[in-house]
CSV table of C-alpha atoms and ligand atoms in Angstrom, one decimal:
chain,number,residue,atom,x,y,z
A,600,UNK,CA,-21.9,12.8,17.0
A,601,UNK,CA,-22.3,10.1,14.1
A,602,UNK,CA,-25.1,10.9,12.3
A,603,UNK,CA,-26.0,7.0,10.7
A,604,UNK,CA,-28.8,6.6,9.1
A,605,UNK,CA,-28.8,2.8,8.0
A,606,UNK,CA,-26.0,0.6,9.1
A,607,UNK,CA,-26.7,-2.4,6.5
A,608,UNK,CA,-24.0,-5.3,7.2
A,609,UNK,CA,-24.2,-8.2,4.9
A,610,UNK,CA,-22.5,-11.5,5.0
A,611,UNK,CA,-21.6,-12.1,1.0
A,612,UNK,CA,-20.2,-10.5,-1.1
A,613,UNK,CA,-22.8,-10.3,-3.7
A,614,UNK,CA,-25.4,-9.0,-1.6
A,615,UNK,CA,-22.8,-6.6,-0.4
A,616,UNK,CA,-23.0,-5.4,-3.8
A,617,UNK,CA,-27.1,-5.7,-4.2
A,618,UNK,CA,-26.9,-3.2,-1.7
A,619,UNK,CA,-24.9,-1.1,-3.0
A,620,UNK,CA,-26.4,-1.2,-6.4
A,621,UNK,CA,-29.9,-0.6,-5.1
A,622,UNK,CA,-28.8,2.3,-2.8
A,623,UNK,CA,-26.5,4.6,-4.7
A,624,UNK,CA,-25.7,6.6,-1.6
A,625,UNK,CA,-24.4,4.2,0.5
A,626,UNK,CA,-21.0,4.2,1.3
A,627,UNK,CA,-18.8,1.2,2.3
A,628,UNK,CA,-17.0,0.9,5.9
A,629,UNK,CA,-14.2,-1.5,6.6
A,630,UNK,CA,-12.7,-0.7,9.6
A,631,UNK,CA,-13.7,2.6,9.9
A,632,UNK,CA,-10.4,4.3,10.9
A,633,UNK,CA,-10.3,6.9,7.9
A,634,UNK,CA,-14.3,6.5,7.2
A,635,UNK,CA,-15.4,7.6,10.9
A,636,UNK,CA,-12.4,10.1,11.0
A,637,UNK,CA,-13.8,12.2,8.2
A,638,UNK,CA,-17.9,11.5,9.5
A,639,UNK,CA,-17.2,13.4,12.4
A,640,UNK,CA,-15.0,15.8,10.5
A,641,UNK,CA,-18.6,16.1,8.3
A,642,UNK,CA,-16.3,15.1,5.6
A,643,UNK,CA,-18.7,12.8,4.5
A,644,UNK,CA,-21.6,13.6,3.3
A,645,UNK,CA,-23.6,9.9,3.0
A,646,UNK,CA,-24.7,8.9,6.3
A,647,UNK,CA,-25.9,5.4,5.1
A,648,UNK,CA,-23.2,2.1,5.4
A,649,UNK,CA,-22.4,-1.0,4.3
A,650,UNK,CA,-20.1,-2.7,6.5
A,651,UNK,CA,-18.2,-5.4,5.1
A,652,UNK,CA,-17.0,-6.3,8.3
A,653,UNK,CA,-19.1,-9.7,7.7
A,654,UNK,CA,-17.8,-10.9,5.4
A,655,UNK,CA,-15.9,-14.0,5.8
A,656,UNK,CA,-14.2,-14.0,2.0
A,657,UNK,CA,-13.3,-10.7,2.5
A,658,UNK,CA,-11.1,-11.9,5.1
A,659,UNK,CA,-8.6,-14.2,3.4
A,660,UNK,CA,-5.0,-14.7,2.8
A,661,UNK,CA,-4.3,-17.8,-0.1
A,662,UNK,CA,-1.7,-18.6,-1.9
A,663,UNK,CA,-3.2,-19.6,-5.6
A,664,UNK,CA,-1.3,-22.4,-8.2
A,665,UNK,CA,1.3,-20.1,-9.5
A,666,UNK,CA,2.4,-18.9,-6.4
A,667,UNK,CA,0.8,-15.4,-6.3
A,668,UNK,CA,-0.2,-14.5,-3.3
A,669,UNK,CA,-4.0,-13.7,-3.3
A,670,UNK,CA,-4.7,-10.8,0.3
A,671,UNK,CA,-8.6,-10.8,0.6
A,672,UNK,CA,-9.8,-6.1,1.2
A,673,UNK,CA,-11.2,-7.3,4.8
A,674,UNK,CA,-7.5,-8.2,5.8
A,675,UNK,CA,-6.4,-6.3,8.9
A,676,UNK,CA,-2.9,-4.8,9.4
A,677,UNK,CA,-2.2,-7.0,12.7
A,678,UNK,CA,-3.8,-10.1,10.6
A,679,UNK,CA,-1.4,-9.4,7.3
A,680,UNK,CA,1.5,-8.8,10.7
A,681,UNK,CA,0.9,-12.2,12.0
A,682,UNK,CA,0.3,-14.4,8.9
A,683,UNK,CA,2.9,-17.1,8.2
A,684,UNK,CA,2.5,-17.1,4.9
A,685,UNK,CA,3.4,-13.6,4.5
A,686,UNK,CA,5.8,-14.3,6.6
A,687,UNK,CA,7.3,-17.1,4.5
A,688,UNK,CA,6.7,-15.4,0.9
A,689,UNK,CA,6.5,-11.3,1.3
A,690,UNK,CA,8.1,-10.7,4.8
A,691,UNK,CA,7.9,-7.2,3.9
A,692,UNK,CA,4.3,-6.6,4.2
A,693,UNK,CA,5.1,-7.4,7.7
A,694,UNK,CA,7.0,-5.2,8.0
A,695,UNK,CA,5.1,-2.3,6.4
A,696,UNK,CA,2.5,-3.3,8.5
A,697,UNK,CA,3.8,-3.3,11.8
A,698,UNK,CA,4.8,-0.1,11.1
A,699,UNK,CA,1.0,1.2,10.6
A,700,UNK,CA,-0.6,2.9,13.3
A,701,UNK,CA,-0.1,1.3,16.9
A,702,UNK,CA,-1.9,-2.2,18.0
A,703,UNK,CA,-5.5,-0.4,17.9
A,704,UNK,CA,-5.7,0.7,14.8
A,705,UNK,CA,-3.6,-2.3,12.8
A,706,UNK,CA,-6.0,-4.6,14.7
A,707,UNK,CA,-9.3,-2.3,12.9
A,708,UNK,CA,-7.7,-1.1,9.9
A,709,UNK,CA,-7.9,-3.5,6.8
A,710,UNK,CA,-5.6,-3.4,3.9
A,711,UNK,CA,-8.4,-2.5,1.4
A,712,UNK,CA,-9.6,0.3,3.4
A,713,UNK,CA,-5.6,1.7,4.0
A,714,UNK,CA,-5.6,1.9,-0.5
A,715,UNK,CA,-9.3,2.7,-1.0
A,716,UNK,CA,-9.4,6.0,0.8
A,717,UNK,CA,-6.1,7.0,-1.5
A,718,UNK,CA,-4.0,9.0,0.7
A,719,UNK,CA,-0.4,9.3,-0.2
A,720,UNK,CA,1.1,8.8,2.9
A,721,UNK,CA,-0.6,5.0,2.9
A,722,UNK,CA,2.0,2.4,4.7
A,723,UNK,CA,0.5,-0.3,2.7
A,724,UNK,CA,1.0,1.8,-0.6
A,725,UNK,CA,4.5,1.1,-1.6
A,726,UNK,CA,4.9,-2.0,-0.8
A,727,UNK,CA,2.6,-2.7,-3.0
A,728,UNK,CA,3.3,-1.1,-5.5
A,729,UNK,CA,6.7,-2.2,-5.5
A,730,UNK,CA,5.3,-5.4,-5.6
A,731,UNK,CA,2.8,-5.0,-8.9
A,732,UNK,CA,-0.1,-5.5,-7.1
A,733,UNK,CA,-3.3,-5.8,-8.5
A,734,UNK,CA,-6.5,-5.4,-7.3
A,735,UNK,CA,-9.5,-7.3,-8.5
A,736,UNK,CA,-12.7,-5.0,-8.0
A,737,UNK,CA,-16.4,-6.6,-8.8
A,738,UNK,CA,-19.4,-4.8,-8.9
A,739,UNK,CA,-22.8,-5.8,-9.8
A,740,UNK,CA,-22.2,-7.8,-12.9
A,741,UNK,CA,-18.8,-7.2,-13.5
A,742,UNK,CA,-15.1,-8.2,-12.3
A,743,UNK,CA,-12.0,-6.2,-13.3
A,744,UNK,CA,-8.5,-6.5,-12.5
A,745,UNK,CA,-5.8,-3.1,-12.3
A,746,UNK,CA,-3.0,-2.4,-11.4
A,747,UNK,CA,-2.6,-0.4,-8.1
A,748,UNK,CA,-0.4,2.4,-10.3
A,749,UNK,CA,-3.0,3.2,-12.3
A,750,UNK,CA,-5.7,3.1,-9.6
A,751,UNK,CA,-4.7,5.8,-7.5
A,752,UNK,CA,-5.8,9.2,-10.2
A,753,UNK,CA,-5.0,12.0,-7.1
A,754,UNK,CA,-4.9,12.9,-3.8
A,755,UNK,CA,-7.5,10.8,-1.9
A,756,UNK,CA,-8.6,9.7,-5.3
A,757,UNK,CA,-8.9,6.7,-6.7
A,758,UNK,CA,-10.6,5.0,-9.4
A,759,UNK,CA,-13.8,3.5,-7.7
A,760,UNK,CA,-16.4,3.3,-9.4
A,761,UNK,CA,-20.0,4.2,-7.7
A,762,UNK,CA,-21.2,0.6,-6.5
A,763,UNK,CA,-17.6,-1.3,-6.6
A,764,UNK,CA,-15.9,-3.3,-3.7
A,765,UNK,CA,-12.0,-4.4,-3.5
A,766,UNK,CA,-12.6,-7.3,-2.9
A,767,UNK,CA,-8.4,-8.9,-3.1
A,768,UNK,CA,-5.2,-7.7,-3.9
A,769,UNK,CA,-3.1,-10.2,-5.6
A,770,UNK,CA,0.6,-10.1,-5.5
A,771,UNK,CA,2.0,-11.7,-8.4
A,772,UNK,CA,5.2,-14.8,-7.9
A,773,UNK,CA,8.4,-13.3,-8.1
A,774,UNK,CA,10.5,-16.2,-10.1
A,775,UNK,CA,14.1,-15.7,-8.3
A,776,UNK,CA,15.0,-17.6,-5.2
A,777,UNK,CA,17.7,-14.0,-5.2
A,778,UNK,CA,15.0,-11.7,-4.5
A,779,UNK,CA,14.5,-9.8,-1.6
A,780,UNK,CA,12.4,-6.3,-0.2
A,781,UNK,CA,12.5,-3.2,2.5
A,782,UNK,CA,10.2,-1.1,3.8
A,783,UNK,CA,11.3,2.1,5.7
A,784,UNK,CA,8.8,4.5,7.1
A,785,UNK,CA,10.5,7.6,8.2
A,786,UNK,CA,7.8,9.5,11.0
A,787,UNK,CA,9.0,11.7,13.4
A,788,UNK,CA,7.3,9.2,16.3
A,789,UNK,CA,7.9,5.7,16.1
A,790,UNK,CA,4.3,5.1,16.2
A,791,UNK,CA,0.6,6.6,15.7
A,792,UNK,CA,2.2,8.6,13.1
A,793,UNK,CA,2.1,9.6,9.9
A,794,UNK,CA,5.0,8.9,7.7
A,795,UNK,CA,6.6,11.9,6.1
A,796,UNK,CA,8.3,9.6,3.4
A,797,UNK,CA,7.8,5.7,3.1
A,798,UNK,CA,10.0,3.7,0.6
A,799,UNK,CA,9.5,0.4,-0.8
A,800,UNK,CA,11.7,-1.5,-2.5
A,801,UNK,CA,11.8,-5.1,-4.1
A,802,UNK,CA,15.1,-6.3,-5.6
A,803,UNK,CA,15.9,-9.7,-8.1
A,804,UNK,CA,19.4,-9.7,-8.6
A,805,UNK,CA,21.0,-12.5,-10.7
A,806,UNK,CA,23.6,-15.1,-10.0
A,807,UNK,CA,26.8,-13.0,-10.1
A,808,UNK,CA,24.8,-10.0,-7.8
A,809,UNK,CA,23.9,-7.6,-10.4
A,810,UNK,CA,20.6,-6.3,-10.1
A,811,UNK,CA,17.8,-8.2,-12.4
A,812,UNK,CA,15.3,-6.3,-11.3
A,813,UNK,CA,14.4,-2.8,-9.1
A,814,UNK,CA,11.2,-1.6,-8.4
A,815,UNK,CA,11.8,2.0,-6.2
A,816,UNK,CA,8.3,2.5,-4.5
A,817,UNK,CA,7.4,6.1,-2.5
A,818,UNK,CA,5.0,6.9,-0.5
A,819,UNK,CA,4.6,11.0,0.6
A,820,UNK,CA,6.9,12.1,-2.2
A,821,UNK,CA,3.9,13.8,-4.5
A,822,UNK,CA,-0.2,13.3,-4.5
A,823,UNK,CA,0.1,9.7,-4.6
A,824,UNK,CA,2.0,6.4,-4.0
A,825,UNK,CA,4.6,6.5,-7.5
A,826,UNK,CA,7.2,4.4,-8.6
A,827,UNK,CA,10.9,5.8,-9.5
A,828,UNK,CA,11.1,4.2,-13.3
A,829,UNK,CA,14.5,6.2,-14.1
A,830,UNK,CA,15.9,5.1,-11.3
A,831,UNK,CA,14.7,1.9,-11.1
A,832,UNK,CA,16.2,1.8,-15.2
A,833,UNK,CA,19.5,2.5,-14.1
A,834,UNK,CA,20.3,0.3,-12.2
A,835,UNK,CA,19.3,-2.5,-14.2
A,836,UNK,CA,22.9,-5.0,-14.7
A,837,UNK,CA,25.0,-2.9,-12.0
A,838,UNK,CA,26.0,-4.5,-8.7
A,839,UNK,CA,25.5,-2.1,-5.7
A,840,UNK,CA,28.5,-0.3,-5.4
A,841,UNK,CA,28.6,3.3,-3.0
A,842,UNK,CA,28.5,5.1,-6.9
A,843,UNK,CA,26.0,3.5,-8.0
A,844,UNK,CA,23.1,3.2,-4.9
A,845,UNK,CA,24.7,7.3,-5.0
A,846,UNK,CA,23.6,7.5,-8.9
A,847,UNK,CA,19.6,5.7,-7.9
A,848,UNK,CA,18.6,8.2,-5.2
A,849,UNK,CA,19.3,10.4,-6.9
A,850,UNK,CA,17.7,9.9,-10.0
A,851,UNK,CA,14.6,8.7,-7.9
A,852,UNK,CA,14.7,12.8,-6.6
A,853,UNK,CA,13.7,13.1,-10.2
A,854,UNK,CA,9.7,10.7,-10.3
A,855,UNK,CA,9.3,12.9,-7.2
A,856,UNK,CA,7.1,16.1,-6.6
A,857,UNK,CA,7.3,16.5,-2.5
A,858,UNK,CA,5.9,20.2,-0.6
A,859,UNK,CA,6.5,21.7,1.9
A,860,UNK,CA,3.8,20.9,5.0
A,861,UNK,CA,3.8,21.2,8.5
A,862,UNK,CA,5.3,18.1,8.7
A,863,UNK,CA,8.3,19.0,6.9
A,864,UNK,CA,9.4,21.4,4.1
A,865,UNK,CA,10.2,20.6,0.2
A,866,UNK,CA,13.9,20.2,0.6
A,867,UNK,CA,14.2,17.8,3.7
A,868,UNK,CA,11.5,15.9,2.1
A,869,UNK,CA,14.4,15.8,-0.7
A,870,UNK,CA,17.3,15.2,1.0
A,871,UNK,CA,15.3,12.5,2.8
A,872,UNK,CA,14.5,10.1,-0.4
A,873,UNK,CA,18.3,10.5,-1.9
A,874,UNK,CA,18.8,8.9,1.8
A,875,UNK,CA,16.1,6.1,2.8
A,876,UNK,CA,15.9,5.1,-1.2
A,877,UNK,CA,19.7,4.6,-0.6
A,878,UNK,CA,18.8,3.1,3.3
A,879,UNK,CA,16.3,1.0,1.7
A,880,UNK,CA,18.1,-0.7,-1.8
A,881,UNK,CA,20.8,-1.2,0.5
A,882,UNK,CA,19.2,-2.8,3.1
A,883,UNK,CA,17.0,-5.3,0.2
A,884,UNK,CA,20.3,-6.4,-1.9
A,885,UNK,CA,21.6,-7.4,1.3
A,886,UNK,CA,18.8,-9.6,2.1
A,887,UNK,CA,18.1,-10.7,-1.3
A,888,UNK,CA,22.2,-11.9,-1.2
A,889,UNK,CA,24.4,-9.3,-2.5
A,890,UNK,CA,27.4,-7.8,-1.1
A,891,UNK,CA,26.4,-4.9,0.9
A,892,UNK,CA,29.7,-4.5,2.0
A,893,UNK,CA,31.0,-3.4,-0.5
A,894,UNK,CA,28.4,0.2,-0.9
B,1212,FAD,C1,-5.2,7.3,14.8
B,1212,FAD,C2,-4.8,7.2,14.0
B,1212,FAD,C3,-3.5,6.3,13.3
B,1212,FAD,C4,-3.0,6.2,12.0
B,1212,FAD,N1,-2.3,5.8,11.3
B,1212,FAD,C5,-1.8,5.6,10.0
B,1212,FAD,C6,0.0,4.5,10.1
B,1212,FAD,O1,0.2,5.0,10.7
B,1212,FAD,N2,-0.9,4.4,8.2
B,1212,FAD,C7,-1.5,4.7,8.0
B,1212,FAD,O2,-1.0,4.4,6.6
B,1212,FAD,N3,-2.8,4.9,8.2
B,1212,FAD,C8,-3.0,5.0,9.3
B,1212,FAD,N4,-4.2,5.9,9.9
B,1212,FAD,C9,-5.4,6.1,9.0
B,1212,FAD,C10,-6.2,4.2,8.8
B,1212,FAD,O3,-6.2,3.2,9.1
B,1212,FAD,C11,-5.8,3.6,7.4
B,1212,FAD,O4,-5.9,4.0,5.7
B,1212,FAD,C12,-6.8,1.8,7.1
B,1212,FAD,O5,-5.8,1.5,6.9
B,1212,FAD,C13,-7.5,2.5,6.7
B,1212,FAD,O6,-8.7,1.1,7.2
B,1212,FAD,P1,-10.3,1.1,8.0
B,1212,FAD,O7,-10.4,-0.4,6.9
B,1212,FAD,O8,-10.2,1.5,8.7
B,1212,FAD,O9,-11.0,1.7,6.2
B,1212,FAD,P2,-12.5,2.9,6.4
B,1212,FAD,O10,-12.0,3.6,7.1
B,1212,FAD,O11,-13.5,1.7,6.7
B,1212,FAD,O12,-12.4,3.4,4.8
B,1212,FAD,C14,-11.4,3.9,4.3
B,1212,FAD,C15,-12.1,4.5,3.1
B,1212,FAD,O13,-12.5,3.1,2.1
B,1212,FAD,C16,-13.4,2.8,1.2
B,1212,FAD,N5,-13.2,1.8,1.4
B,1212,FAD,C17,-12.7,0.3,2.5
B,1212,FAD,N6,-12.7,-0.9,2.0
B,1212,FAD,C18,-13.1,-0.7,0.5
B,1212,FAD,C19,-13.4,-1.9,-0.4
B,1212,FAD,N7,-13.1,-3.1,0.4
B,1212,FAD,N8,-14.1,-1.2,-1.5
B,1212,FAD,C20,-14.0,-0.3,-1.5
B,1212,FAD,N9,-13.6,0.7,-0.6
B,1212,FAD,C21,-13.6,0.3,0.6
B,1212,FAD,C22,-14.3,3.7,2.4
B,1212,FAD,O14,-15.5,3.6,1.4
B,1212,FAD,C23,-13.3,4.8,2.3
B,1212,FAD,O15,-13.8,6.0,2.1
B,1212,FAD,C24,-4.4,5.9,11.0
B,1212,FAD,C25,-5.8,6.5,11.3
B,1212,FAD,C26,-6.0,6.3,12.7
B,1212,FAD,C27,-7.6,6.7,13.5
């Protein structure tokens, strides 16, 4: 049973911030697909909820003048998967959205909730790390922008202050015609399963198909999602041969801290990291216009 003492349903961000400021014990609820499960297991102490589901400003996906894409925190995974703007500008996010849960969960679950929940297995996180996403966090009388990489502090722990709402996720434009991204989720079941490993790659190529910029992000390979910086560095200026691909896969492992769980052993995850990084990179490289047949 859910013992909900009070449910606030504000219509604006301003109203929600006032409520959170007035009642410090109230929790934000978006789709509820994580929070209600936690409450059911009595792991959420407060039963006063501020629902953000009626705030229209949080449900929009926009393109800004500088080409950046803004995703409202209450955009659901279904909305993300069905957005023409996302398909045209960042198709890898459609793939990530569809890898998540099943249709019912995607209809309710929001991108903001996925991030604020702080899980290393969040399917939205690796792509947003690889896309260098910025988060807009608002509180009464204050607004700050934070890199997603600095937002994750530890397992289920994010840098969200009391009274703060994640309002938008901003994805800066990549100024190149030769770039692409991919997300691969590895899980035992095809749907309704948490990832055993998630890997997102953004690959930007030079005119001669050498790697100009590479971003590799992993989920469920450590306490939080993270970027594989050493692997990214060794790739710069190189074309993707079989040897380069293997070198990048091996280097990605240096950034990872996988552990054994009932889903998979640490050793199994290590093999998976190398393999998934290689596969996802090859796919992104090919989509960006590189000749993956030479790998
Ligand atoms: C059956 C099932 C299958 C699932 N499968 C997957 C899966 O395959 N992949 C996956 O990644 N996840 C999965 N999940 C987990 C969950 O659905 C996602 O993490 C989802 O994105 C959470 O979003 P929500 O809107 O439901 O968040 P909520 O449950 O409403 O909130 C989650 C947390 O974030 C906080 N919060 C929410 N929005 C904001 C905001 N805008 N500002 C500040 N704080 C906020 C809440 O206070 C709460 O602490 C699954 C869950 C279930 C029940």
